mmCIF file of C-alpha atoms in Angstrom:
data_model
loop_
_atom_site.group_PDB
_atom_site.id
_atom_site.type_symbol
_atom_site.label_atom_id
_atom_site.label_comp_id
_atom_site.label_asym_id
_atom_site.label_seq_id
_atom_site.Cartn_x
_atom_site.Cartn_y
_atom_site.Cartn_z
ATOM 1 C CA MET A 16 25.721 3.557 -19.570
ATOM 2 C CA HIS A 17 26.481 1.040 -17.021
ATOM 3 C CA SER A 18 23.134 -0.565 -16.874
ATOM 4 C CA ASN A 19 19.781 -1.194 -18.676
ATOM 5 C CA PRO A 20 17.416 0.097 -16.037
ATOM 6 C CA LEU A 21 14.587 -1.156 -18.113
ATOM 7 C CA GLY A 22 15.826 -4.822 -18.499
ATOM 8 C CA LYS A 23 14.208 -7.219 -15.990
ATOM 9 C CA PRO A 24 16.681 -9.733 -14.764
ATOM 10 C CA GLN A 25 15.602 -13.064 -15.869
ATOM 11 C CA SER A 26 17.665 -15.033 -13.313
ATOM 12 C CA PRO A 27 19.443 -14.556 -9.926
ATOM 13 C CA ALA A 28 22.614 -14.569 -11.728
ATOM 14 C CA GLU A 29 21.516 -11.726 -14.006
ATOM 15 C CA LEU A 30 20.402 -9.915 -10.914
ATOM 16 C CA LEU A 31 23.723 -10.285 -9.166
ATOM 17 C CA SER A 32 25.637 -9.108 -12.494
ATOM 18 C CA ALA A 33 23.249 -5.965 -12.473
ATOM 19 C CA CYS A 34 24.449 -5.476 -8.726
ATOM 20 C CA GLN A 35 28.196 -5.739 -9.824
ATOM 21 C CA ARG A 36 27.704 -3.130 -12.404
ATOM 22 C CA ILE A 37 26.550 -0.614 -9.776
ATOM 23 C CA ALA A 38 28.741 -1.604 -6.975
ATOM 24 C CA GLY A 39 31.248 1.118 -6.250
ATOM 25 C CA LEU A 40 29.190 3.973 -7.793
ATOM 26 C CA THR A 41 28.076 6.702 -5.368
ATOM 27 C CA LEU A 42 23.996 7.546 -5.370
ATOM 28 C CA GLY A 43 25.014 10.729 -7.190
ATOM 29 C CA GLN A 44 26.787 8.851 -10.107
ATOM 30 C CA LEU A 45 23.839 6.331 -10.346
ATOM 31 C CA ALA A 46 21.026 8.950 -9.901
ATOM 32 C CA ALA A 47 22.739 11.008 -12.860
ATOM 33 C CA GLU A 48 22.940 7.823 -15.038
ATOM 34 C CA LEU A 49 19.207 7.259 -14.572
ATOM 35 C CA GLN A 50 18.401 10.822 -14.932
ATOM 36 C CA LEU A 51 16.961 11.224 -11.562
ATOM 37 C CA LYS A 52 16.923 14.172 -9.104
ATOM 38 C CA ILE A 53 18.414 13.673 -5.886
ATOM 39 C CA PRO A 54 16.126 14.977 -2.920
ATOM 40 C CA GLU A 55 17.458 17.517 -0.612
ATOM 41 C CA ASN A 56 17.352 15.030 2.223
ATOM 42 C CA LEU A 57 15.728 11.520 3.158
ATOM 43 C CA GLN A 58 13.373 13.109 5.851
ATOM 44 C CA LYS A 59 10.504 13.660 3.157
ATOM 45 C CA ASP A 60 11.747 10.953 0.600
ATOM 46 C CA LYS A 61 12.567 8.011 3.009
ATOM 47 C CA GLY A 62 12.004 5.356 0.214
ATOM 48 C CA TRP A 63 14.159 7.222 -2.336
ATOM 49 C CA VAL A 64 17.508 5.062 -2.133
ATOM 50 C CA GLY A 65 15.222 1.934 -2.401
ATOM 51 C CA GLN A 66 13.411 3.284 -5.492
ATOM 52 C CA LEU A 67 16.717 4.358 -7.215
ATOM 53 C CA MET A 68 18.003 0.712 -6.646
ATOM 54 C CA GLU A 69 14.704 -0.737 -7.901
ATOM 55 C CA GLN A 70 14.851 1.451 -10.882
ATOM 56 C CA ALA A 71 18.592 0.492 -11.596
ATOM 57 C CA LEU A 72 18.192 -3.196 -11.000
ATOM 58 C CA GLY A 73 14.748 -3.634 -12.967
ATOM 59 C CA ALA A 74 12.484 -4.322 -10.108
ATOM 60 C CA SER A 75 8.905 -4.365 -11.183
ATOM 61 C CA ALA A 76 6.521 -4.926 -8.412
ATOM 62 C CA GLY A 77 6.119 -1.249 -7.582
ATOM 63 C CA SER A 78 3.610 -1.102 -4.798
ATOM 64 C CA GLN A 79 1.839 -4.435 -5.455
ATOM 65 C CA ALA A 80 1.833 -7.056 -2.724
ATOM 66 C CA LEU A 81 4.592 -8.898 -4.525
ATOM 67 C CA PRO A 82 8.402 -9.580 -4.115
ATOM 68 C CA ASP A 83 10.406 -6.507 -5.862
ATOM 69 C CA PHE A 84 11.470 -9.153 -8.522
ATOM 70 C CA PRO A 85 8.268 -11.256 -8.731
ATOM 71 C CA GLN A 86 9.426 -13.369 -11.550
ATOM 72 C CA LEU A 87 12.279 -14.366 -9.268
ATOM 73 C CA GLY A 88 10.628 -14.241 -6.063
ATOM 74 C CA ILE A 89 13.373 -12.129 -4.833
ATOM 75 C CA GLU A 90 12.923 -9.107 -2.402
ATOM 76 C CA LEU A 91 15.194 -6.270 -2.523
ATOM 77 C CA LYS A 92 16.437 -4.833 0.726
ATOM 78 C CA THR A 93 18.802 -1.631 1.061
ATOM 79 C CA LEU A 94 21.110 -1.725 4.277
ATOM 80 C CA PRO A 95 22.718 1.570 5.164
ATOM 81 C CA ILE A 96 26.144 0.588 6.812
ATOM 82 C CA ASN A 97 28.983 2.618 8.583
ATOM 83 C CA GLN A 98 32.804 2.297 7.561
ATOM 84 C CA GLN A 99 33.078 -0.901 9.683
ATOM 85 C CA GLY A 100 30.176 -2.559 7.899
ATOM 86 C CA LYS A 101 27.850 -2.218 10.784
ATOM 87 C CA PRO A 102 24.204 -1.443 9.765
ATOM 88 C CA LEU A 103 23.112 1.882 10.877
ATOM 89 C CA GLU A 104 19.335 1.150 11.636
ATOM 90 C CA SER A 105 16.849 -1.746 11.693
ATOM 91 C CA THR A 106 15.486 -2.913 8.321
ATOM 92 C CA TYR A 107 11.654 -2.522 7.585
ATOM 93 C CA VAL A 108 10.067 -5.681 6.268
ATOM 94 C CA CYS A 109 6.347 -5.013 6.010
ATOM 95 C CA VAL A 110 3.117 -3.670 7.780
ATOM 96 C CA ALA A 111 1.945 -5.929 10.593
ATOM 97 C CA PRO A 112 -1.687 -7.044 10.345
ATOM 98 C CA LEU A 113 -3.514 -6.034 13.660
ATOM 99 C CA THR A 114 -6.953 -7.438 13.196
ATOM 100 C CA GLY A 115 -8.087 -10.913 11.884
ATOM 101 C CA VAL A 116 -4.929 -12.347 12.811
ATOM 102 C CA THR A 117 -6.111 -15.398 14.792
ATOM 103 C CA GLY A 118 -5.210 -18.651 13.224
ATOM 104 C CA GLN A 119 -2.594 -16.905 10.697
ATOM 105 C CA GLN A 120 0.533 -19.352 10.046
ATOM 106 C CA TRP A 121 3.902 -18.403 9.941
ATOM 107 C CA LEU A 122 4.549 -20.003 6.413
ATOM 108 C CA ASP A 123 1.647 -17.859 5.084
ATOM 109 C CA SER A 124 2.855 -14.658 6.594
ATOM 110 C CA TRP A 125 4.174 -11.575 4.824
ATOM 111 C CA VAL A 126 7.269 -11.593 6.901
ATOM 112 C CA CYS A 127 7.956 -15.269 6.047
ATOM 113 C CA ARG A 128 7.462 -14.720 2.369
ATOM 114 C CA LYS A 129 9.205 -11.446 2.191
ATOM 115 C CA LEU A 130 12.340 -12.793 3.935
ATOM 116 C CA SER A 131 12.415 -16.052 2.182
ATOM 117 C CA HIS A 132 14.812 -14.755 -0.534
ATOM 118 C CA VAL A 133 16.498 -11.305 -0.016
ATOM 119 C CA LEU A 134 18.817 -9.304 -2.219
ATOM 120 C CA TRP A 135 20.662 -7.349 0.268
ATOM 121 C CA LEU A 136 22.375 -4.248 -1.075
ATOM 122 C CA PRO A 137 24.747 -2.481 1.541
ATOM 123 C CA ILE A 138 25.003 1.237 1.110
ATOM 124 C CA LEU A 139 27.916 3.187 2.836
ATOM 125 C CA ALA A 140 25.766 5.917 4.453
ATOM 126 C CA GLU A 141 27.530 7.429 7.215
ATOM 127 C CA ARG A 142 25.439 10.299 8.629
ATOM 128 C CA GLN A 143 27.987 12.929 7.777
ATOM 129 C CA LEU A 144 28.056 11.783 4.136
ATOM 130 C CA PRO A 145 26.058 13.871 1.776
ATOM 131 C CA LEU A 146 23.429 11.687 0.197
ATOM 132 C CA LYS A 147 24.878 11.956 -3.303
ATOM 133 C CA ASP A 148 28.272 10.757 -1.883
ATOM 134 C CA ARG A 149 26.955 7.593 -0.417
ATOM 135 C CA VAL A 150 28.496 4.495 -2.058
ATOM 136 C CA ILE A 151 26.673 1.484 -3.062
ATOM 137 C CA GLY A 152 28.398 -1.720 -1.935
ATOM 138 C CA GLN A 153 28.233 -5.332 -3.315
ATOM 139 C CA GLY A 154 24.742 -6.721 -3.265
ATOM 140 C CA PHE A 155 24.235 -10.433 -2.422
ATOM 141 C CA LEU A 156 21.410 -13.183 -2.327
ATOM 142 C CA TRP A 157 20.468 -14.473 1.220
ATOM 143 C CA GLN A 158 17.983 -17.133 2.384
ATOM 144 C CA PRO A 159 17.513 -17.726 6.037
ATOM 145 C CA ASN A 160 19.322 -20.896 7.316
ATOM 146 C CA PRO A 161 17.449 -23.255 9.530
ATOM 147 C CA GLU A 162 18.433 -21.426 12.610
ATOM 148 C CA GLN A 163 17.732 -17.883 11.271
ATOM 149 C CA HIS A 164 14.263 -19.209 10.261
ATOM 150 C CA ALA A 165 13.539 -20.512 13.410
ATOM 151 C CA LEU A 166 14.287 -17.241 15.188
ATOM 152 C CA LEU A 167 12.204 -15.225 12.893
ATOM 153 C CA LYS A 168 9.528 -17.808 13.264
ATOM 154 C CA GLN A 169 9.608 -17.718 17.031
ATOM 155 C CA ASP A 170 9.530 -13.831 17.251
ATOM 156 C CA TRP A 171 6.735 -13.576 14.661
ATOM 157 C CA GLU A 172 4.534 -15.996 16.441
ATOM 158 C CA GLU A 173 5.122 -14.443 19.961
ATOM 159 C CA LEU A 174 4.264 -10.986 18.414
ATOM 160 C CA MET A 175 1.546 -12.073 16.698
ATOM 161 C CA GLU A 176 0.082 -13.803 19.805
ATOM 162 C CA LEU A 177 0.490 -10.433 21.638
ATOM 163 C CA ILE A 178 -1.517 -8.542 18.891
ATOM 164 C CA SER A 179 -4.312 -11.231 18.922
ATOM 165 C CA LEU A 180 -4.594 -11.019 22.624
ATOM 166 C CA GLY A 181 -4.828 -7.280 22.674
ATOM 167 C CA GLY A 182 -1.530 -6.722 23.880
ATOM 168 C CA ILE A 183 -0.560 -4.292 21.181
ATOM 169 C CA ALA A 184 0.116 -1.410 23.514
ATOM 170 C CA ASN A 185 2.471 -3.319 25.563
ATOM 171 C CA ILE A 186 4.819 -4.293 22.576
ATOM 172 C CA ARG A 187 8.179 -2.594 22.775
ATOM 173 C CA GLY A 188 11.039 -2.426 20.452
ATOM 174 C CA ALA A 189 12.925 -4.802 22.840
ATOM 175 C CA HIS A 190 10.532 -7.553 22.047
ATOM 176 C CA GLY A 191 11.839 -10.269 19.818
ATOM 177 C CA LYS A 192 15.420 -11.633 19.402
ATOM 178 C CA VAL A 193 15.568 -10.696 15.723
ATOM 179 C CA LEU A 194 12.327 -9.215 14.613
ATOM 180 C CA GLN A 195 10.655 -6.137 16.296
ATOM 181 C CA LEU A 196 7.325 -4.609 15.812
ATOM 182 C CA ARG A 197 7.263 -0.631 15.821
ATOM 183 C CA PRO A 198 4.912 2.116 15.031
ATOM 184 C CA LYS A 199 5.027 2.710 11.130
ATOM 185 C CA ALA A 200 3.188 6.009 10.246
ATOM 186 C CA ALA A 201 3.984 9.235 8.496
ATOM 187 C CA ASP A 202 2.251 11.084 11.300
ATOM 188 C CA SER A 203 0.261 10.260 14.567
ATOM 189 C CA LYS A 204 -2.983 11.034 12.967
ATOM 190 C CA ALA A 205 -2.648 7.871 10.764
ATOM 191 C CA LEU A 206 -4.628 5.410 12.796
ATOM 192 C CA THR A 207 -5.726 1.804 12.011
ATOM 193 C CA ARG A 208 -7.993 -0.723 13.761
ATOM 194 C CA ALA A 209 -6.620 -3.132 16.160
ATOM 195 C CA ILE A 210 -7.812 -5.348 19.337
ATOM 196 C CA GLY A 211 -7.754 -3.773 22.951
ATOM 197 C CA ALA A 212 -6.710 -5.382 26.069
ATOM 198 C CA ASN A 213 -10.403 -6.609 26.673
ATOM 199 C CA GLY A 214 -10.900 -7.934 23.230
ATOM 200 C CA GLU A 215 -12.829 -4.629 22.219
ATOM 201 C CA PRO A 216 -11.851 -2.675 18.854
ATOM 202 C CA ILE A 217 -9.539 0.173 19.248
ATOM 203 C CA GLN A 218 -7.635 2.626 17.290
ATOM 204 C CA THR A 219 -3.722 2.656 17.167
ATOM 205 C CA LEU A 220 -0.814 3.585 15.216
ATOM 206 C CA PRO A 221 -0.079 1.182 12.389
ATOM 207 C CA ARG A 222 2.790 -1.029 13.050
ATOM 208 C CA GLY A 223 5.554 -2.474 11.001
ATOM 209 C CA PHE A 224 7.855 -5.592 11.441
ATOM 210 C CA TYR A 225 11.497 -4.689 11.490
ATOM 211 C CA LEU A 226 14.708 -6.726 11.535
ATOM 212 C CA LYS A 227 16.791 -5.864 14.268
ATOM 213 C CA SER A 228 20.336 -4.492 13.253
ATOM 214 C CA SER A 229 22.153 -7.215 15.302
ATOM 215 C CA PHE A 230 20.491 -9.798 13.055
ATOM 216 C CA THR A 231 21.305 -7.761 9.620
ATOM 217 C CA HIS A 232 24.775 -7.277 10.934
ATOM 218 C CA ALA A 233 25.149 -11.216 11.533
ATOM 219 C CA ILE A 234 23.994 -11.646 7.741
ATOM 220 C CA LEU A 235 26.620 -9.359 6.708
ATOM 221 C CA GLN A 236 29.480 -11.024 8.931
ATOM 222 C CA GLN A 237 28.115 -14.427 7.450
ATOM 223 C CA GLN A 238 28.376 -13.137 3.687
ATOM 224 C CA PHE A 239 31.620 -11.147 3.821
ATOM 225 C CA LYS A 240 33.372 -13.135 6.876
ATOM 226 C CA LEU A 241 33.730 -10.036 8.693
ATOM 227 C CA ALA A 242 35.075 -10.182 12.334
#
């Protein structure tokens, strides 16, 4: 066995050494090691890769409103990339609050807290690669530098202002330089409360905050000194 899936890492260094142990394995190899069944595809099991990594690395938050490694204050984010090291999609951060948002401050926001310290785990996940053959890359720890922090804060404040002023219906994925707001629901019947254009309560699809792939690509470039 490469890893002790039950051992919770007690320090960032332990977490990184756990990442080194699984780097280079395929998802199939890691799943076999942890005795987990691989789903047919990710359509029905969208969160499977993240759950596999959580188990392999000893993340313990589960579905609680805590960082994935609560004792370290570190959030785990898997990042599917292509051969060139480019992210294949935007990265989900958290659900966006659509009511009671007036007066919310950036530093108290879920987005700020979740992105304050992230373990990025790149996974070579070219579309044509079967799930079991996708390869785990080298995980690394990241904290936003002042410039990245300022960009995130600005986007968050602008998006939250639009939500609080009843502009939810007008928010598109193109809004925001690094952070975007998109519908986040398993189906179109899962509606939630929000504020309409005239301040009236409305029903709308839940929204999630996502990091744009250009932003996560820049993080990878910064880490691995990619061209």
